[in-house]
Coordinates of C-alpha atoms in Angstrom, one line a residue:
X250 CA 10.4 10.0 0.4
X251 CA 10.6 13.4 2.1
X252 CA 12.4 14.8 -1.1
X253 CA 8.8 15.2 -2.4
X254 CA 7.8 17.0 0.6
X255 CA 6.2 19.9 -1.7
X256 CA 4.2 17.0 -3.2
X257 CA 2.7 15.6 0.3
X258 CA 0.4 17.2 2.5
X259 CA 2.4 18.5 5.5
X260 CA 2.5 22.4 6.1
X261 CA 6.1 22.3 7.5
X262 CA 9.2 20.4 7.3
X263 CA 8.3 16.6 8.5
X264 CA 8.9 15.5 12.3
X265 CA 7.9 11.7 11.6
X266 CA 9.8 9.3 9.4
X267 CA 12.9 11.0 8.2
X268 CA 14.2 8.0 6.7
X269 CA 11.1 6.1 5.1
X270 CA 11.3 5.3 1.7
X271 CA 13.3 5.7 -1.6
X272 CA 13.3 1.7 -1.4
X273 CA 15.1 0.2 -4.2
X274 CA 13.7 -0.3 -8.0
X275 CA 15.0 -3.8 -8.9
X276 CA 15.4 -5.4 -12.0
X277 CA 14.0 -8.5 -12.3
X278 CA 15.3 -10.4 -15.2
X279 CA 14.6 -14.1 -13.5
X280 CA 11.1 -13.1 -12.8
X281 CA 11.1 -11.3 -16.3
X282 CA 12.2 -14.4 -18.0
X283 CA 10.0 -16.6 -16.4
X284 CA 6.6 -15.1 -16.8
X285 CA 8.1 -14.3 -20.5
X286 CA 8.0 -10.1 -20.0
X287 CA 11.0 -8.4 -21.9
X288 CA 11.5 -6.2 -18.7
X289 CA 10.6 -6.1 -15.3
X290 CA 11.3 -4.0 -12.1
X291 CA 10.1 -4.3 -8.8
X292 CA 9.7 -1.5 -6.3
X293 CA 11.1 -3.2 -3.3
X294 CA 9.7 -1.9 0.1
X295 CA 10.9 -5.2 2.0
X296 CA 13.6 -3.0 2.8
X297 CA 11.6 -0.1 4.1
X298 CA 12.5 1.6 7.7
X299 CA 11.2 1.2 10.3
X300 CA 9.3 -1.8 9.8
X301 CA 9.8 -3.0 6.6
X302 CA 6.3 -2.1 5.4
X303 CA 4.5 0.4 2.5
X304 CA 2.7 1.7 5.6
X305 CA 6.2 3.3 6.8
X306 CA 4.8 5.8 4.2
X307 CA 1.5 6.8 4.8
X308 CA 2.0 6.8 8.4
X309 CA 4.9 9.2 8.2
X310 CA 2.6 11.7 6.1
X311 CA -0.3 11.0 8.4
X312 CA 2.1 11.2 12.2
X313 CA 3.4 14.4 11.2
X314 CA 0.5 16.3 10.0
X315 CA -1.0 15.1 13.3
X316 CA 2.0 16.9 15.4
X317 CA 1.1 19.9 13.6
X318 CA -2.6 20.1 13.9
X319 CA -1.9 19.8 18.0
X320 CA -2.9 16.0 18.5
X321 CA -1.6 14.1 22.0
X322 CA -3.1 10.7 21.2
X323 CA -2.4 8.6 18.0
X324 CA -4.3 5.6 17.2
X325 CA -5.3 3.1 14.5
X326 CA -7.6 0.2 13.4
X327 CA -5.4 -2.4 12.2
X328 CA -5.2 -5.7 11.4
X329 CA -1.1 -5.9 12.0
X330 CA 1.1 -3.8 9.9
X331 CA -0.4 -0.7 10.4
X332 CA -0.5 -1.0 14.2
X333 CA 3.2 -1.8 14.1
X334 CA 4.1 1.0 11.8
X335 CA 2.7 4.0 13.9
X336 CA 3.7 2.3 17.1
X337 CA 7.8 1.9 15.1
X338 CA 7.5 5.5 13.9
X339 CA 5.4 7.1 17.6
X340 CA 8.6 5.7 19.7
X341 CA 10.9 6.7 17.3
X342 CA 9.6 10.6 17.6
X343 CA 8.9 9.9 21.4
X344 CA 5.1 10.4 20.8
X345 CA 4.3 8.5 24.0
X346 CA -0.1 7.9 23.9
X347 CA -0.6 5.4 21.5
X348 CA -4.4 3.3 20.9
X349 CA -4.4 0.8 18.9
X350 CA -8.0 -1.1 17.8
X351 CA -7.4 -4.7 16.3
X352 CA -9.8 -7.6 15.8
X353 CA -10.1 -9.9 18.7
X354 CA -8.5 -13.0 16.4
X355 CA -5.7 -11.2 15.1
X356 CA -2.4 -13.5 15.0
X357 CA -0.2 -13.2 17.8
X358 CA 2.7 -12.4 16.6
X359 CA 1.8 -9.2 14.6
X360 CA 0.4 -8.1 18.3
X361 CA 3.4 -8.7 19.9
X362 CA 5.5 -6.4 17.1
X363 CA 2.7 -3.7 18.5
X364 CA 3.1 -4.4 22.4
X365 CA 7.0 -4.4 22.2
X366 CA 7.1 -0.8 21.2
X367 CA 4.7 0.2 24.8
X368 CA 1.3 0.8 22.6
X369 CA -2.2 -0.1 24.1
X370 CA -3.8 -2.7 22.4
X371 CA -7.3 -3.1 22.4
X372 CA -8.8 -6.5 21.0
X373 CA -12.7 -6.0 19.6
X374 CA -15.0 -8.6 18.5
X375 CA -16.0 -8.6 15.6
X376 CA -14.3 -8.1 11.5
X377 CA -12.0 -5.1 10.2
X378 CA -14.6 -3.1 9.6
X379 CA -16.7 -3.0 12.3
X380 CA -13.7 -2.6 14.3
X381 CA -13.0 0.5 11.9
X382 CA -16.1 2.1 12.6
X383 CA -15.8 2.2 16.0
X384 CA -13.0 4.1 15.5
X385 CA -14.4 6.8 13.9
X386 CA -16.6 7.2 17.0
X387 CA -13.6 7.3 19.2
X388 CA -12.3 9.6 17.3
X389 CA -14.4 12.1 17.0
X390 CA -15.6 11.6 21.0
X391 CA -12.3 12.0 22.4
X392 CA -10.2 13.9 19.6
X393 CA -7.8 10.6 18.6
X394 CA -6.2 11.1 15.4
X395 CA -6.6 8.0 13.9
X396 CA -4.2 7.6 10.8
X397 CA -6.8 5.9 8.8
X398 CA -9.9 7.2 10.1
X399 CA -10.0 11.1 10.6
X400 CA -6.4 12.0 9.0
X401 CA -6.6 9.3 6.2
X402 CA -7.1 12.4 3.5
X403 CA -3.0 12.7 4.6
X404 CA -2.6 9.3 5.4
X405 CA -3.4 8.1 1.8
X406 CA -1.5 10.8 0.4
X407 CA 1.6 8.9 1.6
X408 CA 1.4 6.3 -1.6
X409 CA 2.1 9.0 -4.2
X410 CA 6.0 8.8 -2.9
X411 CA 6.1 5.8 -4.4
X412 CA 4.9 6.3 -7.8
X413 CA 7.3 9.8 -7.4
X414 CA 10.4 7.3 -6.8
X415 CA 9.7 5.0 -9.4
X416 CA 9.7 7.5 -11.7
X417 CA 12.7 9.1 -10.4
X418 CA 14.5 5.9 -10.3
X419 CA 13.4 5.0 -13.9
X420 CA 15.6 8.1 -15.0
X421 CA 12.7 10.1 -15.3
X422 CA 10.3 7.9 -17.3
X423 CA 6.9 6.4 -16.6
X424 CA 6.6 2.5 -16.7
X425 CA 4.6 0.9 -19.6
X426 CA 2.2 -0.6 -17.3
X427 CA 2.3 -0.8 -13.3
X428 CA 1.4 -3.5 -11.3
X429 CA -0.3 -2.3 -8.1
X430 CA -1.8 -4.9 -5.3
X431 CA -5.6 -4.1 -4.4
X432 CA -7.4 -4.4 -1.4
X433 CA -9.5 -0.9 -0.2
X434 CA -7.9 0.1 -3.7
X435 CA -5.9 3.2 -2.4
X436 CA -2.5 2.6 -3.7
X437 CA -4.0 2.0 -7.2
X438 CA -5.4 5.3 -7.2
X439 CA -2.7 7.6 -5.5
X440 CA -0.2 5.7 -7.9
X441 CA -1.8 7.5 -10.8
X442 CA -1.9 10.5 -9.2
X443 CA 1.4 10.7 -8.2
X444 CA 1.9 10.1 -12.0
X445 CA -0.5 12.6 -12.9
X446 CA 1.2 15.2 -11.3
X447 CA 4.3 14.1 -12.4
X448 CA 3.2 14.9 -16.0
X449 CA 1.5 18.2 -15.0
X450 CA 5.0 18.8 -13.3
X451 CA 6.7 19.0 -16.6
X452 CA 4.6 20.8 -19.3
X453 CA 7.5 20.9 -21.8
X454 CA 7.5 16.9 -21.5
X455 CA 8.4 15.9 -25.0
X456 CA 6.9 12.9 -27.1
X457 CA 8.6 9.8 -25.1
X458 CA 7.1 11.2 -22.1
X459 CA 3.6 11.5 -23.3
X460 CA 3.6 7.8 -25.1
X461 CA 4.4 6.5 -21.3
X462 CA 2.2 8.6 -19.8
X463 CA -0.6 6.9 -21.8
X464 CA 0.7 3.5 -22.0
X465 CA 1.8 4.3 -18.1
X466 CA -2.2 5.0 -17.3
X467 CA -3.3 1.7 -17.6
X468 CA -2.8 0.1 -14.0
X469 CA -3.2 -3.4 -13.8
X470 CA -4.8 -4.1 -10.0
X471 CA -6.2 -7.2 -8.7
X472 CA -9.7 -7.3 -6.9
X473 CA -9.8 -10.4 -4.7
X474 CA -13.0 -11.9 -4.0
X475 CA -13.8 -14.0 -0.9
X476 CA -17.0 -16.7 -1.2
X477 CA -18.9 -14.3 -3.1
X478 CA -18.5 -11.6 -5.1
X479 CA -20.2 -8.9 -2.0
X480 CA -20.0 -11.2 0.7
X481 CA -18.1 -12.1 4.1
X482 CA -15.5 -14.8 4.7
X483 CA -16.1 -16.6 7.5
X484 CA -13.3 -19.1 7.1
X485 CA -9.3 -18.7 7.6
X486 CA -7.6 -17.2 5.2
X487 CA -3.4 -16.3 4.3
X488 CA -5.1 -12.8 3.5
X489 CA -6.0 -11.6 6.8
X490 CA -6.9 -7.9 6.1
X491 CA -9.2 -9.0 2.8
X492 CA -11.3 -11.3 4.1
X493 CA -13.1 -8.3 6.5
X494 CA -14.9 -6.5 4.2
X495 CA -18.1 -5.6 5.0
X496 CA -20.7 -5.9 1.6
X497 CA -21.9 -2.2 1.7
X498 CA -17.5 -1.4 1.8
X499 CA -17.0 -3.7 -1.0
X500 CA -19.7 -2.1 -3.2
X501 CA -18.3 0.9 -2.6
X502 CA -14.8 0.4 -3.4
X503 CA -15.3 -2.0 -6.5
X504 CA -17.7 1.1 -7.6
X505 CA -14.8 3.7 -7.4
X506 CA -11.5 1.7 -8.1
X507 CA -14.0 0.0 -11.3
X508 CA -14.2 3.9 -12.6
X509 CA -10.5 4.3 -12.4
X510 CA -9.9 1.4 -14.1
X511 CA -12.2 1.7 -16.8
X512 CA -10.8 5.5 -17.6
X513 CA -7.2 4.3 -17.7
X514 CA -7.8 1.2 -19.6
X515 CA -6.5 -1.2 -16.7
X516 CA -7.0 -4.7 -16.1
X517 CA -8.4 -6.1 -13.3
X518 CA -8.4 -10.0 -11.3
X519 CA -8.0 -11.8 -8.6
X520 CA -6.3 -14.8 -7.0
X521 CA -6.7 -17.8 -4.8
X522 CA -4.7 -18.6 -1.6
X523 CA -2.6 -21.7 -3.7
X524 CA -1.5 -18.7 -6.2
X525 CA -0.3 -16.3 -3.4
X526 CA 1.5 -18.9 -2.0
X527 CA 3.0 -20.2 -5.1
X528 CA 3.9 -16.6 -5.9
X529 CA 5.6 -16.1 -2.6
X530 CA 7.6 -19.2 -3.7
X531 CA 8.4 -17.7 -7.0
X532 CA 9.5 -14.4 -5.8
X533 CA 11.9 -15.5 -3.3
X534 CA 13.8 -18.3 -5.6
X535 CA 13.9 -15.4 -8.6
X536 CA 14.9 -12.4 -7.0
X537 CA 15.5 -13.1 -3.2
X538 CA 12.5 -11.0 -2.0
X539 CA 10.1 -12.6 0.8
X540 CA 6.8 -10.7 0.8
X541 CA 4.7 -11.7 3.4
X542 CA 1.9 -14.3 2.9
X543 CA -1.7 -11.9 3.6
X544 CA -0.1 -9.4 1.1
X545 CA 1.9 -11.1 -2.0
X546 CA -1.3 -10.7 -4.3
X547 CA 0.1 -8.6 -7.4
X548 CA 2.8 -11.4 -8.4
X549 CA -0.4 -13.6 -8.3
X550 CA -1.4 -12.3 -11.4
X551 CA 1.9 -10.5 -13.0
X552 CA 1.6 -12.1 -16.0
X553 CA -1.1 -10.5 -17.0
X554 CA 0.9 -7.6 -17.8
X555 CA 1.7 -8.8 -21.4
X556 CA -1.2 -9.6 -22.4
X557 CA -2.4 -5.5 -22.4
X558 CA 0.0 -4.8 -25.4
X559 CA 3.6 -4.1 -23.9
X560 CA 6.0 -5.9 -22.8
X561 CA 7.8 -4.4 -19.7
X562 CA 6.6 -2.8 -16.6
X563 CA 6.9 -2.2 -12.8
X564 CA 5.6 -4.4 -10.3
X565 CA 4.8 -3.0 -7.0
X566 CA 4.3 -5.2 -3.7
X567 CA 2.4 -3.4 -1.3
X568 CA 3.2 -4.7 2.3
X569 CA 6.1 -6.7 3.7
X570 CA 6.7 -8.3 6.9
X571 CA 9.5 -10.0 8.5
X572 CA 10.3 -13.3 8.1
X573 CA 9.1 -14.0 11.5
X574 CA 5.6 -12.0 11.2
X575 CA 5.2 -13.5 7.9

């Protein structure tokens, strides 16, 4: 991903995740064939290094622009795959104080992938987002750079590497329509900018360009609600991170990611647990990609894509685990 560098927010060359990203762009003609879309390609980060998550990127962006502004201390509030991908990439470049905040009823085997790699884990009672504003207390009490607290304006920056690569690895191209997962909604909105600038990039784009560019706008993301449209679950669910979000959060970020939407002429929906699961199923038997169960949303609803006007389009699953984190 650091062949964008120019494009992402560092001030010098990058000290944190070399090797992150420019994951394979697959063709999917099973999936294609059976949700009935002409052409289909999915932007494979199952294979993404260290950890085999999206959040290799963000993290790299947000770890070295934290070694440059001076930071000793990294930290994050997590919920698993975050915590595991700044501890992977902190070993890797020997940055030794790691903090990491998770709810107190995480699963045990996304602490462990945390623990192995020496970082101090810190259980708090209570949901994902009262865990994440404590963090922005820490943080500005004892100078922390947490990656998605007070260096998130890099940290989200990350996800435009993706949208960079599919475009590369399209030849050059936008998709018809993306499919982009949702949950805070920040990968459905850096994936248009990283599009965006890709067409300000090239003002002598001729008319092939511009017809994708339009037809390339329109983002189809999926909100998921929990019991109620602004409320709290308070049971189990296979989507960990989603089910803490706090009401006054989800007003928020249905508010801005609903403005988006609405000026790109995207789609929006959500899906049950059965339908992740069954999607999970699907992807694996079609294509041979596991996707891990709190995170397999956007195949949930793929189908949706041709019901917008076109008939091909990229696909973008957002976080991955391992098959024994999964």
């Amino acid at each position: 991903m650091w062949r964008y560098r120019e494009l992402l927010p560092v001030a010098n060359d990058p000290t944190v995740g070399l090797q992150v990203g420019f994951t394979p762009l697959v063709k999917a003609n099973r999936l294609a064939k059976k949700l009935g879309i002409r052409e289909l390609w999915i932007k494979n980060d199952t294979v993404n290094y260290p950890t085999l998550s999206f959040k290799d990127r963000v993290v790299s962006v947000a770890l070295s622009r934290a070694r440059e502004l001076g930071f000793d201390t990294v930290a994050c509030a997590s919920t698993g795959n975050l915590a595991n991908s700044v501890a992977a990439n902190a070993a890797f470049r020997r940055i030794e104080s790691l903090r990491f905040l998770i709810p107190t009823d995480l699963e045990q085997g996304k602490i462990i992938n945390s623990l192995v790699y020496g970082a101090n884990v810190i259980g708090i009672k209570g949901h994902y987002d009262e865990v994440n504003r404590l963090c922005a207390e820490i943080a500005g009490k004892f100078g922390w750079a947490f990656v998605n607290v007070n260096m998130r304006p890099y940290y989200a920056e990350g996800s435009k590497s993706m949208a960079y690569e599919i475009v590369e690895q399209l030849g050059w191209r936008l998709p018809r329509h993306t499919v982009v997962p949702m949950a805070s909604g920040s990968l459905l909105t850096k994936i248009q900018k990283g599009y965006q600038e890709f067409v300000e990039a090239r003002p002598g784009a001729g008319k092939r360009d511009v017809h994708s560019r339009r037809a390339g706008d329109r983002l189809l993301a999926h909100f998921h609600r929990a019991k109620s449209r602004f409320g709290l679950s308070s049971g189990r669910s296979s989507r960990t991170r989603l089910r803490n979000r706090s009401p006054s959060a989800h007003r928020r970020m249905v508010s801005t990611r609903s403005k988006l939407m609405k000026d790109t002429g995207a789609a929006a929906d959500d899906v049950t647990d059965d339908e992740i699961r069954d999607a999970i199923k699907l992807l694996a038997e079609t294509e041979g990609i596991f996707a891990e169960t709190a995170r397999r949303r956007d195949r949930g609803r793929g189908a949706e894509t041709h019901r917008v006007g076109q008939n091909s389009g990229a696909m973008i699953p957002r976080f991955f685990a391992s098959p024994a984190t999964a």
